[in-house]
Each structure stands twice: as C-alpha cells, then as structure tokens.
Amino acid sequence: MITVKPDPTGIEAAARALRSGELVVMPTETVYGLACAATRIEAVERVFAAKGRPPENPLIVHGSDWTLLREAVAILDPDTESTAGVLAVRFWPGPLTLVLPKSAWVPDIVTAGMPTVAVRVPGHEAARALIDAAGVLVAAPSANRFMGLSPTRIEDIDPRIAAAATILIDAGPCEVGIESTVLDLTAATPRLLRPGGVSQSDLELALGRPIEVPDPHDHGARVAPGQYLRHYAPRTPLILVDDIGDRPGLTFGDARYGQLAMPQDPVAYAARLYAALAELDRAGYEVISVERPPHEPAWAAVWDRLRKAAYDTGRLSP
Ligand code: AMP
Ligand code: MG
C-alpha cells in the first residue's frame, strides 16, 4: 500500500491498479471512497470484505460524465430520461446519486442483486481524472468499515481499509464532508433515499415539482438497502444533548477542554463533522456528547448522520 498525490504520476499509477483489478482509495468531494473497476467481480468482492459490508448493501457506480455512465444504465422511458437529464445537467459533477434501472453490463454483486443501479459523477477533479485514466467505470463505497465514520481525510482511514488498497490518493480534506444525496428515479415521483450534499429544496427547484421524502423518525420504514438505523458512528458511544456543559464533544458555543467548536452553518458543519468525530474517537472518551443542531430543513443531512450515529446509544432521542 502506498500513498500518492493526485498528480499525473499518482493518478496514472492508481489507474493502472484499477485496471489490474486492485483497490484504490479515491478522493471525492463527499468522502474518500474505496474504488475498484465495477466489472471486476473479484475486486468488488474484496471491497465488500475490506469494509465488512453485508452483501445486501449495494455500491455506487462512478463515471466521469453522464454519457459514459449510460453504459451502467438500462434504456430509460422518456419521463425518467428527461428527469435524469435535468438533474445530470444541474448537479453533475457533484454530490447527487441517482438510482435507475441497471443495464446487463453491471455485475449483480455491485447492485446487491437488485434490478437498479446507483450512479454518480463525482465533483472532485482527481476522482474524474482517475476514472478517465483507468478507462473503466468505478464501483466505490465510502472508505469506512461497515457502520463506522466515513473518512474525509486520509489520516482517518481505518488501517484494514488502507491495507486492502494498493494505492491511496491523498488529496487533502473532502469539501462536502458527508455522503452524496441518493435519489430514486425508478418510481413515478422521485424519492429521497438519503439526504446529503444536495438539498431537497435544490432538487425540487431543479425539477419544478415536489419529491417524496420518507419520514426520518419512522424507524420502521427501511427506505433503501444499506440504510441502517445505526450508521456513520464513532466507536465511542455518542449522545445528543441540548447543552453540552463541560462534557467532551461537539458544541456550537465556545469549546472547553475536550470539546470542538462546530460551525453554525450546516454546510460548513457537515464538512467538519466526520473529522471532528474521528478526532474525539481517538481521544478515548467514555461518551461523546453532541449539541443538537436546529430542527430546520437545511440541517436534514447532518441530522440524518447524527441520528444514526447516536442510534443505539439512544438514551436521549433526537
Ligand atoms: P456509500 O457507502 O456511501 O457508497 O453508500 C451507498 C448507498 O447508496 C447504499 O448504502 C444504498 O443506500 C444506496 N444505493 C446504492 N445502490 C442502490 C440501489 N440500487 N438502490 C437503492 N439504493 C442504493
Ligand atoms: Mg457508506
């Protein structure tokens, strides 16, 4: 395993690794991904194994543009075609993943046996350069162990993930900091499967109609494969609190010892969240307390991650 920069030499070495069926830690604007060539079944198997990811949790297929990604997608009906086209023009490259009917080209292991595939054009230039240089579509989940924190910096990557990769591309901290928004276009009304880097209101504005958003408090509803009640969690138990006092954790106020001051703005907060939790996790506290953010739509993606990170410690429910 070696770490390279996202310069032409580093990208070319990583592209060769992907073409040879090896794994690469790939920077994206959301979080770091553990990438492999999407049609190399043994490589995809190694991604699942390195993450400890259950086989029913499908991967996202990444391409450097929508035209190239089409290879992974079945022929679409005219409505879906035009919806996907509008979203692709407006949000790609960027933190939006679309779920569409899959083509025969995508191996079943990638989609967990489902007839649909999740596709995205990443906003990070290094990711697109890598995919282009490799000349393959890339399957890449977040480079975390199953249920753990996603890494937004190379130094936060679990050693078991790093060991599984031939090359790690270090492009510094990820700009968005939380995973992509996942939108299902296979139903009559587009359905939000995971809030993320693109907000509900941005999507509705672009589409000119409302989308369907499952109630985040409805723990009974499993909206999509790979959506677990506990997820994105540090190893240290995490609880949500109104006022942190002098306990270790994340605060909106002045940080005391063992606390990290978080931005008041939801976009800046998201960009900082996983790195901050990784830092507190390493400090070895008994519990991490996190001050509840405002209950406002702009905080939906952050709320989703915090609710899941706190899930089984849920003495104080959000
Ligand atoms: P990540 O680990 O961030 O790459 O997460 C990928 C997530 O995208 C999965 O856990 C699913 O929730 C979602 N996803 C991927 N493929 C599909 C699909 N075919 N249908 C619905 N959701 C999907
Ligand atoms: Mg993930």
CSV table of C-alpha atoms and ligand atoms in Angstrom, one decimal:
chain,number,residue,atom,x,y,z
A,1,MET,CA,0.0,0.0,0.0
A,2,ILE,CA,1.4,3.4,-1.0
A,3,THR,CA,0.1,6.9,-0.7
A,4,VAL,CA,0.4,9.2,-3.7
A,5,LYS,CA,-0.6,12.8,-4.6
A,6,PRO,CA,-3.3,13.5,-7.2
A,7,ASP,CA,-0.7,14.5,-9.7
A,8,PRO,CA,-0.4,12.8,-13.2
A,9,THR,CA,2.1,10.2,-11.9
A,10,GLY,CA,-0.1,9.3,-8.9
A,11,ILE,CA,-3.3,9.2,-11.0
A,12,GLU,CA,-1.6,7.0,-13.6
A,13,ALA,CA,-0.3,4.6,-11.0
A,14,ALA,CA,-3.8,4.4,-9.4
A,15,ALA,CA,-5.4,3.9,-12.8
A,16,ARG,CA,-3.2,1.0,-13.6
A,17,ALA,CA,-4.1,-0.5,-10.2
A,18,LEU,CA,-7.8,-0.2,-11.0
A,19,ARG,CA,-7.3,-1.8,-14.5
A,20,SER,CA,-5.4,-4.7,-12.8
A,21,GLY,CA,-8.4,-5.4,-10.5
A,22,GLU,CA,-6.8,-3.8,-7.4
A,23,LEU,CA,-8.3,-1.4,-5.0
A,24,VAL,CA,-7.6,2.3,-4.7
A,25,VAL,CA,-8.6,4.8,-2.0
A,26,MET,CA,-10.1,7.6,-4.1
A,27,PRO,CA,-10.7,11.2,-3.0
A,28,THR,CA,-14.2,12.6,-3.8
A,29,GLU,CA,-15.8,15.8,-2.8
A,30,THR,CA,-18.1,14.0,-0.4
A,31,VAL,CA,-15.9,11.4,1.5
A,32,TYR,CA,-13.0,9.2,0.5
A,33,GLY,CA,-14.1,6.1,-1.4
A,34,LEU,CA,-12.7,2.6,-1.7
A,35,ALA,CA,-12.7,2.2,-5.5
A,36,CYS,CA,-12.4,-0.8,-7.9
A,37,ALA,CA,-13.3,-1.5,-11.6
A,38,ALA,CA,-17.0,-2.1,-11.5
A,39,THR,CA,-16.9,-5.2,-13.7
A,40,ARG,CA,-14.1,-7.0,-11.9
A,41,ILE,CA,-16.1,-9.2,-9.7
A,42,GLU,CA,-13.1,-10.4,-7.5
A,43,ALA,CA,-12.2,-6.8,-6.9
A,44,VAL,CA,-15.7,-5.9,-5.9
A,45,GLU,CA,-15.7,-8.9,-3.5
A,46,ARG,CA,-12.5,-7.5,-1.9
A,47,VAL,CA,-14.2,-4.1,-1.4
A,48,PHE,CA,-17.1,-5.8,0.5
A,49,ALA,CA,-14.6,-7.9,2.5
A,50,ALA,CA,-12.4,-4.9,3.4
A,51,LYS,CA,-15.3,-2.9,4.7
A,52,GLY,CA,-17.1,-5.8,6.4
A,53,ARG,CA,-20.1,-4.7,4.4
A,54,PRO,CA,-23.0,-7.1,4.1
A,55,PRO,CA,-23.7,-8.3,0.6
A,56,GLU,CA,-27.2,-6.8,0.5
A,57,ASN,CA,-25.8,-3.3,0.6
A,58,PRO,CA,-25.2,-2.1,-3.0
A,59,LEU,CA,-22.3,0.1,-4.2
A,60,ILE,CA,-22.5,3.3,-6.2
A,61,VAL,CA,-21.1,3.3,-9.8
A,62,HIS,CA,-19.0,6.3,-10.6
A,63,GLY,CA,-18.3,7.7,-14.1
A,64,SER,CA,-16.5,10.8,-15.3
A,65,ASP,CA,-19.6,12.0,-17.1
A,66,TRP,CA,-23.3,11.1,-17.7
A,67,THR,CA,-22.7,9.8,-21.3
A,68,LEU,CA,-20.1,7.3,-20.1
A,69,LEU,CA,-22.2,6.3,-17.1
A,70,ARG,CA,-25.0,5.4,-19.5
A,71,GLU,CA,-23.3,2.1,-20.0
A,72,ALA,CA,-24.4,1.1,-16.5
A,73,VAL,CA,-28.0,2.2,-17.0
A,74,ALA,CA,-30.8,0.4,-18.9
A,75,ILE,CA,-32.6,2.2,-21.7
A,76,LEU,CA,-34.9,4.7,-19.9
A,77,ASP,CA,-38.6,5.6,-20.5
A,78,PRO,CA,-38.9,9.2,-21.8
A,79,ASP,CA,-40.0,10.6,-18.5
A,80,THR,CA,-37.2,9.1,-16.5
A,81,GLU,CA,-34.8,10.0,-19.3
A,82,SER,CA,-35.8,13.7,-19.1
A,83,THR,CA,-35.8,13.8,-15.3
A,84,ALA,CA,-32.3,12.2,-15.1
A,85,GLY,CA,-31.1,14.6,-17.9
A,86,VAL,CA,-32.3,17.7,-16.0
A,87,LEU,CA,-30.6,16.5,-12.8
A,88,ALA,CA,-27.4,15.5,-14.6
A,89,VAL,CA,-27.1,18.9,-16.2
A,90,ARG,CA,-27.9,20.8,-13.0
A,91,PHE,CA,-25.9,18.7,-10.4
A,92,TRP,CA,-23.2,16.7,-12.1
A,93,PRO,CA,-20.4,16.6,-11.4
A,94,GLY,CA,-21.5,16.8,-7.8
A,95,PRO,CA,-22.8,15.1,-4.6
A,96,LEU,CA,-26.0,13.6,-6.1
A,97,THR,CA,-26.5,9.8,-6.7
A,98,LEU,CA,-29.4,8.7,-9.0
A,99,VAL,CA,-30.9,5.2,-8.7
A,100,LEU,CA,-32.0,4.0,-12.2
A,101,PRO,CA,-32.8,0.6,-13.8
A,102,LYS,CA,-29.5,-1.2,-14.4
A,103,SER,CA,-28.0,-2.5,-17.7
A,104,ALA,CA,-26.8,-6.1,-18.0
A,105,TRP,CA,-23.3,-4.7,-18.0
A,106,VAL,CA,-23.3,-4.2,-14.2
A,107,PRO,CA,-22.5,-7.3,-12.2
A,108,ASP,CA,-25.1,-8.4,-9.7
A,109,ILE,CA,-22.7,-8.2,-6.8
A,110,VAL,CA,-22.4,-4.4,-7.4
A,111,THR,CA,-26.2,-3.8,-7.0
A,112,ALA,CA,-26.7,-6.5,-4.4
A,113,GLY,CA,-28.8,-8.4,-6.9
A,114,MET,CA,-31.2,-5.6,-7.5
A,115,PRO,CA,-32.5,-4.6,-10.9
A,116,THR,CA,-31.5,-1.0,-10.2
A,117,VAL,CA,-28.1,0.8,-10.1
A,118,ALA,CA,-26.9,3.9,-8.2
A,119,VAL,CA,-24.8,6.2,-10.4
A,120,ARG,CA,-22.9,9.4,-9.9
A,121,VAL,CA,-20.4,11.8,-11.4
A,122,PRO,CA,-18.1,12.9,-8.6
A,123,GLY,CA,-17.3,16.6,-8.2
A,124,HIS,CA,-13.7,16.0,-7.3
A,125,GLU,CA,-11.4,16.5,-10.2
A,126,ALA,CA,-8.9,13.9,-9.1
A,127,ALA,CA,-11.7,11.3,-9.0
A,128,ARG,CA,-12.8,12.1,-12.6
A,129,ALA,CA,-9.2,12.1,-13.7
A,130,LEU,CA,-8.6,8.7,-12.2
A,131,ILE,CA,-11.8,7.2,-13.7
A,132,ASP,CA,-10.8,8.7,-17.1
A,133,ALA,CA,-7.2,7.4,-16.9
A,134,ALA,CA,-8.4,4.0,-15.9
A,135,GLY,CA,-10.9,3.9,-18.7
A,136,VAL,CA,-13.4,1.9,-16.6
A,137,LEU,CA,-16.5,2.7,-14.6
A,138,VAL,CA,-15.7,2.5,-10.9
A,139,ALA,CA,-17.7,1.0,-8.1
A,140,ALA,CA,-16.8,2.8,-4.9
A,141,PRO,CA,-18.5,2.9,-1.5
A,142,SER,CA,-17.2,5.1,1.3
A,143,ALA,CA,-13.8,4.0,2.5
A,144,ASN,CA,-15.0,3.2,6.1
A,145,ARG,CA,-15.6,-0.1,7.9
A,146,PHE,CA,-19.3,-1.1,7.9
A,147,MET,CA,-21.3,1.3,10.2
A,148,GLY,CA,-18.3,3.4,11.0
A,149,LEU,CA,-17.4,7.0,10.3
A,150,SER,CA,-16.7,7.8,6.7
A,151,PRO,CA,-13.2,9.3,6.2
A,152,THR,CA,-12.9,12.8,5.0
A,153,ARG,CA,-9.1,12.8,5.4
A,154,ILE,CA,-6.5,10.1,4.6
A,155,GLU,CA,-5.3,10.0,8.2
A,156,ASP,CA,-8.8,8.9,9.4
A,157,ILE,CA,-8.9,5.8,7.2
A,158,ASP,CA,-9.1,2.5,9.1
A,159,PRO,CA,-5.9,0.5,8.7
A,160,ARG,CA,-7.9,-2.5,7.5
A,161,ILE,CA,-9.2,-0.4,4.6
A,162,ALA,CA,-5.8,1.1,3.8
A,163,ALA,CA,-4.3,-2.4,3.9
A,164,ALA,CA,-6.7,-3.6,1.3
A,165,ALA,CA,-5.8,-0.9,-1.2
A,166,THR,CA,-2.8,-0.9,-3.5
A,167,ILE,CA,-2.8,2.9,-3.7
A,168,LEU,CA,-4.2,5.7,-1.6
A,169,ILE,CA,-4.6,9.1,-3.3
A,170,ASP,CA,-4.2,11.9,-0.7
A,171,ALA,CA,-6.0,15.0,-2.0
A,172,GLY,CA,-6.5,16.6,1.4
A,173,PRO,CA,-9.8,17.1,3.2
A,174,CYS,CA,-13.1,16.5,1.4
A,175,GLU,CA,-15.0,19.6,0.7
A,176,VAL,CA,-18.6,18.4,1.3
A,177,GLY,CA,-17.7,16.0,4.1
A,178,ILE,CA,-20.8,13.9,4.1
A,179,GLU,CA,-22.0,11.3,1.6
A,180,SER,CA,-24.0,12.1,-1.6
A,181,THR,CA,-27.7,12.6,-1.7
A,182,VAL,CA,-29.4,9.4,-3.1
A,183,LEU,CA,-32.5,10.0,-5.2
A,184,ASP,CA,-34.5,7.1,-6.6
A,185,LEU,CA,-35.9,7.8,-10.1
A,186,THR,CA,-37.5,4.4,-10.6
A,187,ALA,CA,-40.9,5.4,-9.1
A,188,ALA,CA,-43.4,7.8,-10.5
A,189,THR,CA,-42.3,10.5,-8.0
A,190,PRO,CA,-38.6,10.8,-7.3
A,191,ARG,CA,-37.8,9.6,-3.8
A,192,LEU,CA,-35.1,10.8,-1.5
A,193,LEU,CA,-33.3,7.7,-0.1
A,194,ARG,CA,-30.5,9.5,1.7
A,195,PRO,CA,-30.2,13.2,2.4
A,196,GLY,CA,-26.7,14.5,1.5
A,197,GLY,CA,-24.7,17.1,-0.3
A,198,VAL,CA,-27.6,18.3,-2.5
A,199,SER,CA,-30.6,19.5,-0.5
A,200,GLN,CA,-34.3,18.6,-1.0
A,201,SER,CA,-35.1,22.2,-2.0
A,202,ASP,CA,-32.4,22.3,-4.6
A,203,LEU,CA,-33.8,19.1,-6.1
A,204,GLU,CA,-37.4,20.4,-6.1
A,205,LEU,CA,-36.3,23.7,-7.6
A,206,ALA,CA,-34.5,21.9,-10.4
A,207,LEU,CA,-37.3,19.5,-11.1
A,208,GLY,CA,-40.1,22.0,-10.7
A,209,ARG,CA,-42.1,19.6,-8.5
A,210,PRO,CA,-42.1,18.1,-5.1
A,211,ILE,CA,-40.1,14.9,-4.4
A,212,GLU,CA,-41.1,12.2,-1.9
A,213,VAL,CA,-39.2,12.3,1.4
A,214,PRO,CA,-39.6,9.4,3.8
A,215,ASP,CA,-40.1,10.5,7.5
A,216,PRO,CA,-36.7,10.2,9.2
A,217,HIS,CA,-38.4,9.4,12.5
A,218,ASP,CA,-40.2,6.4,11.1
A,219,HIS,CA,-37.6,3.9,12.2
A,220,GLY,CA,-39.9,1.1,11.0
A,221,ALA,CA,-39.6,2.1,7.4
A,222,ARG,CA,-36.4,0.8,5.7
A,223,VAL,CA,-36.4,3.1,2.7
A,224,ALA,CA,-33.5,1.6,0.9
A,225,PRO,CA,-31.0,-1.2,1.0
A,226,GLY,CA,-28.0,-0.2,3.0
A,227,GLN,CA,-30.0,2.2,5.2
A,228,TYR,CA,-29.4,1.0,8.8
A,229,LEU,CA,-30.6,2.6,12.0
A,230,ARG,CA,-27.1,2.7,13.3
A,231,HIS,CA,-24.5,4.1,10.8
A,232,TYR,CA,-21.8,6.7,10.5
A,233,ALA,CA,-20.9,6.1,14.1
A,234,PRO,CA,-17.7,6.6,16.0
A,235,ARG,CA,-16.6,3.7,18.2
A,236,THR,CA,-17.2,5.8,21.3
A,237,PRO,CA,-20.9,6.0,22.3
A,238,LEU,CA,-22.4,9.2,21.0
A,239,ILE,CA,-25.3,11.0,22.6
A,240,LEU,CA,-27.3,14.1,21.5
A,241,VAL,CA,-27.7,16.9,24.1
A,242,ASP,CA,-29.2,20.4,24.3
A,243,ASP,CA,-26.4,21.8,26.3
A,244,ILE,CA,-23.0,20.1,26.5
A,245,GLY,CA,-21.9,21.7,29.7
A,246,ASP,CA,-18.3,20.7,30.3
A,247,ARG,CA,-18.6,17.2,28.8
A,248,PRO,CA,-16.3,16.2,25.8
A,249,GLY,CA,-17.9,16.5,22.4
A,250,LEU,CA,-19.2,18.9,19.7
A,251,THR,CA,-20.5,22.3,20.7
A,252,PHE,CA,-21.9,25.4,19.0
A,253,GLY,CA,-20.5,27.6,21.7
A,254,ASP,CA,-17.0,28.3,23.0
A,255,ALA,CA,-15.1,25.0,23.2
A,256,ARG,CA,-13.9,23.9,26.6
A,257,TYR,CA,-11.2,21.2,27.2
A,258,GLY,CA,-12.2,18.1,25.2
A,259,GLN,CA,-14.7,20.0,23.1
A,260,LEU,CA,-14.6,21.0,19.5
A,261,ALA,CA,-16.4,24.2,18.3
A,262,MET,CA,-18.6,23.5,15.3
A,263,PRO,CA,-19.7,25.9,12.6
A,264,GLN,CA,-23.2,27.4,12.9
A,265,ASP,CA,-23.7,26.9,9.2
A,266,PRO,CA,-25.0,23.4,8.1
A,267,VAL,CA,-22.8,23.2,5.0
A,268,ALA,CA,-19.6,24.1,7.0
A,269,TYR,CA,-20.8,21.8,9.8
A,270,ALA,CA,-21.1,18.8,7.5
A,271,ALA,CA,-17.7,19.4,6.1
A,272,ARG,CA,-16.2,19.3,9.6
A,273,LEU,CA,-18.4,16.6,11.2
A,274,TYR,CA,-16.6,13.3,10.5
A,275,ALA,CA,-13.1,14.6,11.0
A,276,ALA,CA,-14.2,16.1,14.3
A,277,LEU,CA,-15.8,12.8,15.4
A,278,ALA,CA,-12.7,10.9,14.4
A,279,GLU,CA,-10.6,13.2,16.4
A,280,LEU,CA,-12.8,12.7,19.6
A,281,ASP,CA,-12.9,9.0,18.9
A,282,ARG,CA,-9.1,8.8,19.0
A,283,ALA,CA,-9.0,10.7,22.3
A,284,GLY,CA,-10.7,7.8,24.0
A,285,TYR,CA,-13.5,9.5,26.0
A,286,GLU,CA,-16.2,7.3,27.5
A,287,VAL,CA,-19.0,9.2,25.7
A,288,ILE,CA,-19.1,11.9,23.0
A,289,SER,CA,-21.8,14.5,23.5
A,290,VAL,CA,-23.1,16.4,20.5
A,291,GLU,CA,-25.2,19.5,20.8
A,292,ARG,CA,-28.4,19.2,18.8
A,293,PRO,CA,-28.4,21.4,15.7
A,294,PRO,CA,-31.5,23.4,14.8
A,295,HIS,CA,-34.5,21.4,13.5
A,296,GLU,CA,-34.5,23.1,10.1
A,297,PRO,CA,-34.6,21.7,6.6
A,298,ALA,CA,-31.0,22.9,5.8
A,299,TRP,CA,-29.8,20.6,8.6
A,300,ALA,CA,-31.5,17.5,7.3
A,301,ALA,CA,-28.4,15.7,6.1
A,302,VAL,CA,-26.5,16.5,9.3
A,303,TRP,CA,-29.5,15.3,11.4
A,304,ASP,CA,-29.6,12.1,9.4
A,305,ARG,CA,-26.0,11.3,10.2
A,306,LEU,CA,-26.2,12.3,13.9
A,307,ARG,CA,-29.4,10.4,14.5
A,308,LYS,CA,-27.8,7.2,13.1
A,309,ALA,CA,-24.5,7.8,14.9
A,310,ALA,CA,-26.5,8.1,18.2
A,311,TYR,CA,-28.9,5.3,17.4
A,312,ASP,CA,-28.0,2.5,19.8
A,313,THR,CA,-26.9,4.9,22.5
A,314,GLY,CA,-30.3,6.5,22.1
A,315,ARG,CA,-31.0,7.3,25.8
A,316,LEU,CA,-31.8,10.8,24.6
A,317,SER,CA,-33.6,10.5,21.3
A,318,PRO,CA,-33.4,13.4,18.8
B,1,AMP,P1,-21.9,4.5,0.2
B,1,AMP,O1,-21.3,3.6,1.2
B,1,AMP,O2,-21.9,6.0,0.6
B,1,AMP,O3,-21.3,4.4,-1.2
B,1,AMP,O4,-23.4,4.2,0.1
B,1,AMP,C1,-24.1,3.6,-1.0
B,1,AMP,C2,-25.5,3.7,-0.7
B,1,AMP,O5,-26.3,4.0,-1.8
B,1,AMP,C3,-26.1,2.3,-0.2
B,1,AMP,O6,-25.9,2.0,1.1
B,1,AMP,C4,-27.6,2.5,-0.6
B,1,AMP,O7,-28.3,3.1,0.5
B,1,AMP,C5,-27.5,3.4,-1.8
B,1,AMP,N1,-27.7,2.6,-3.0
B,1,AMP,C6,-26.8,2.1,-3.8
B,1,AMP,N2,-27.3,1.4,-4.8
B,1,AMP,C7,-28.6,1.4,-4.7
B,1,AMP,C8,-29.8,0.9,-5.4
B,1,AMP,N3,-29.6,0.2,-6.5
B,1,AMP,N4,-31.0,1.2,-4.9
B,1,AMP,C9,-31.2,1.9,-3.8
B,1,AMP,N5,-30.2,2.5,-3.1
B,1,AMP,C10,-28.9,2.2,-3.5
B,2,MG,MG,-21.0,4.4,3.1
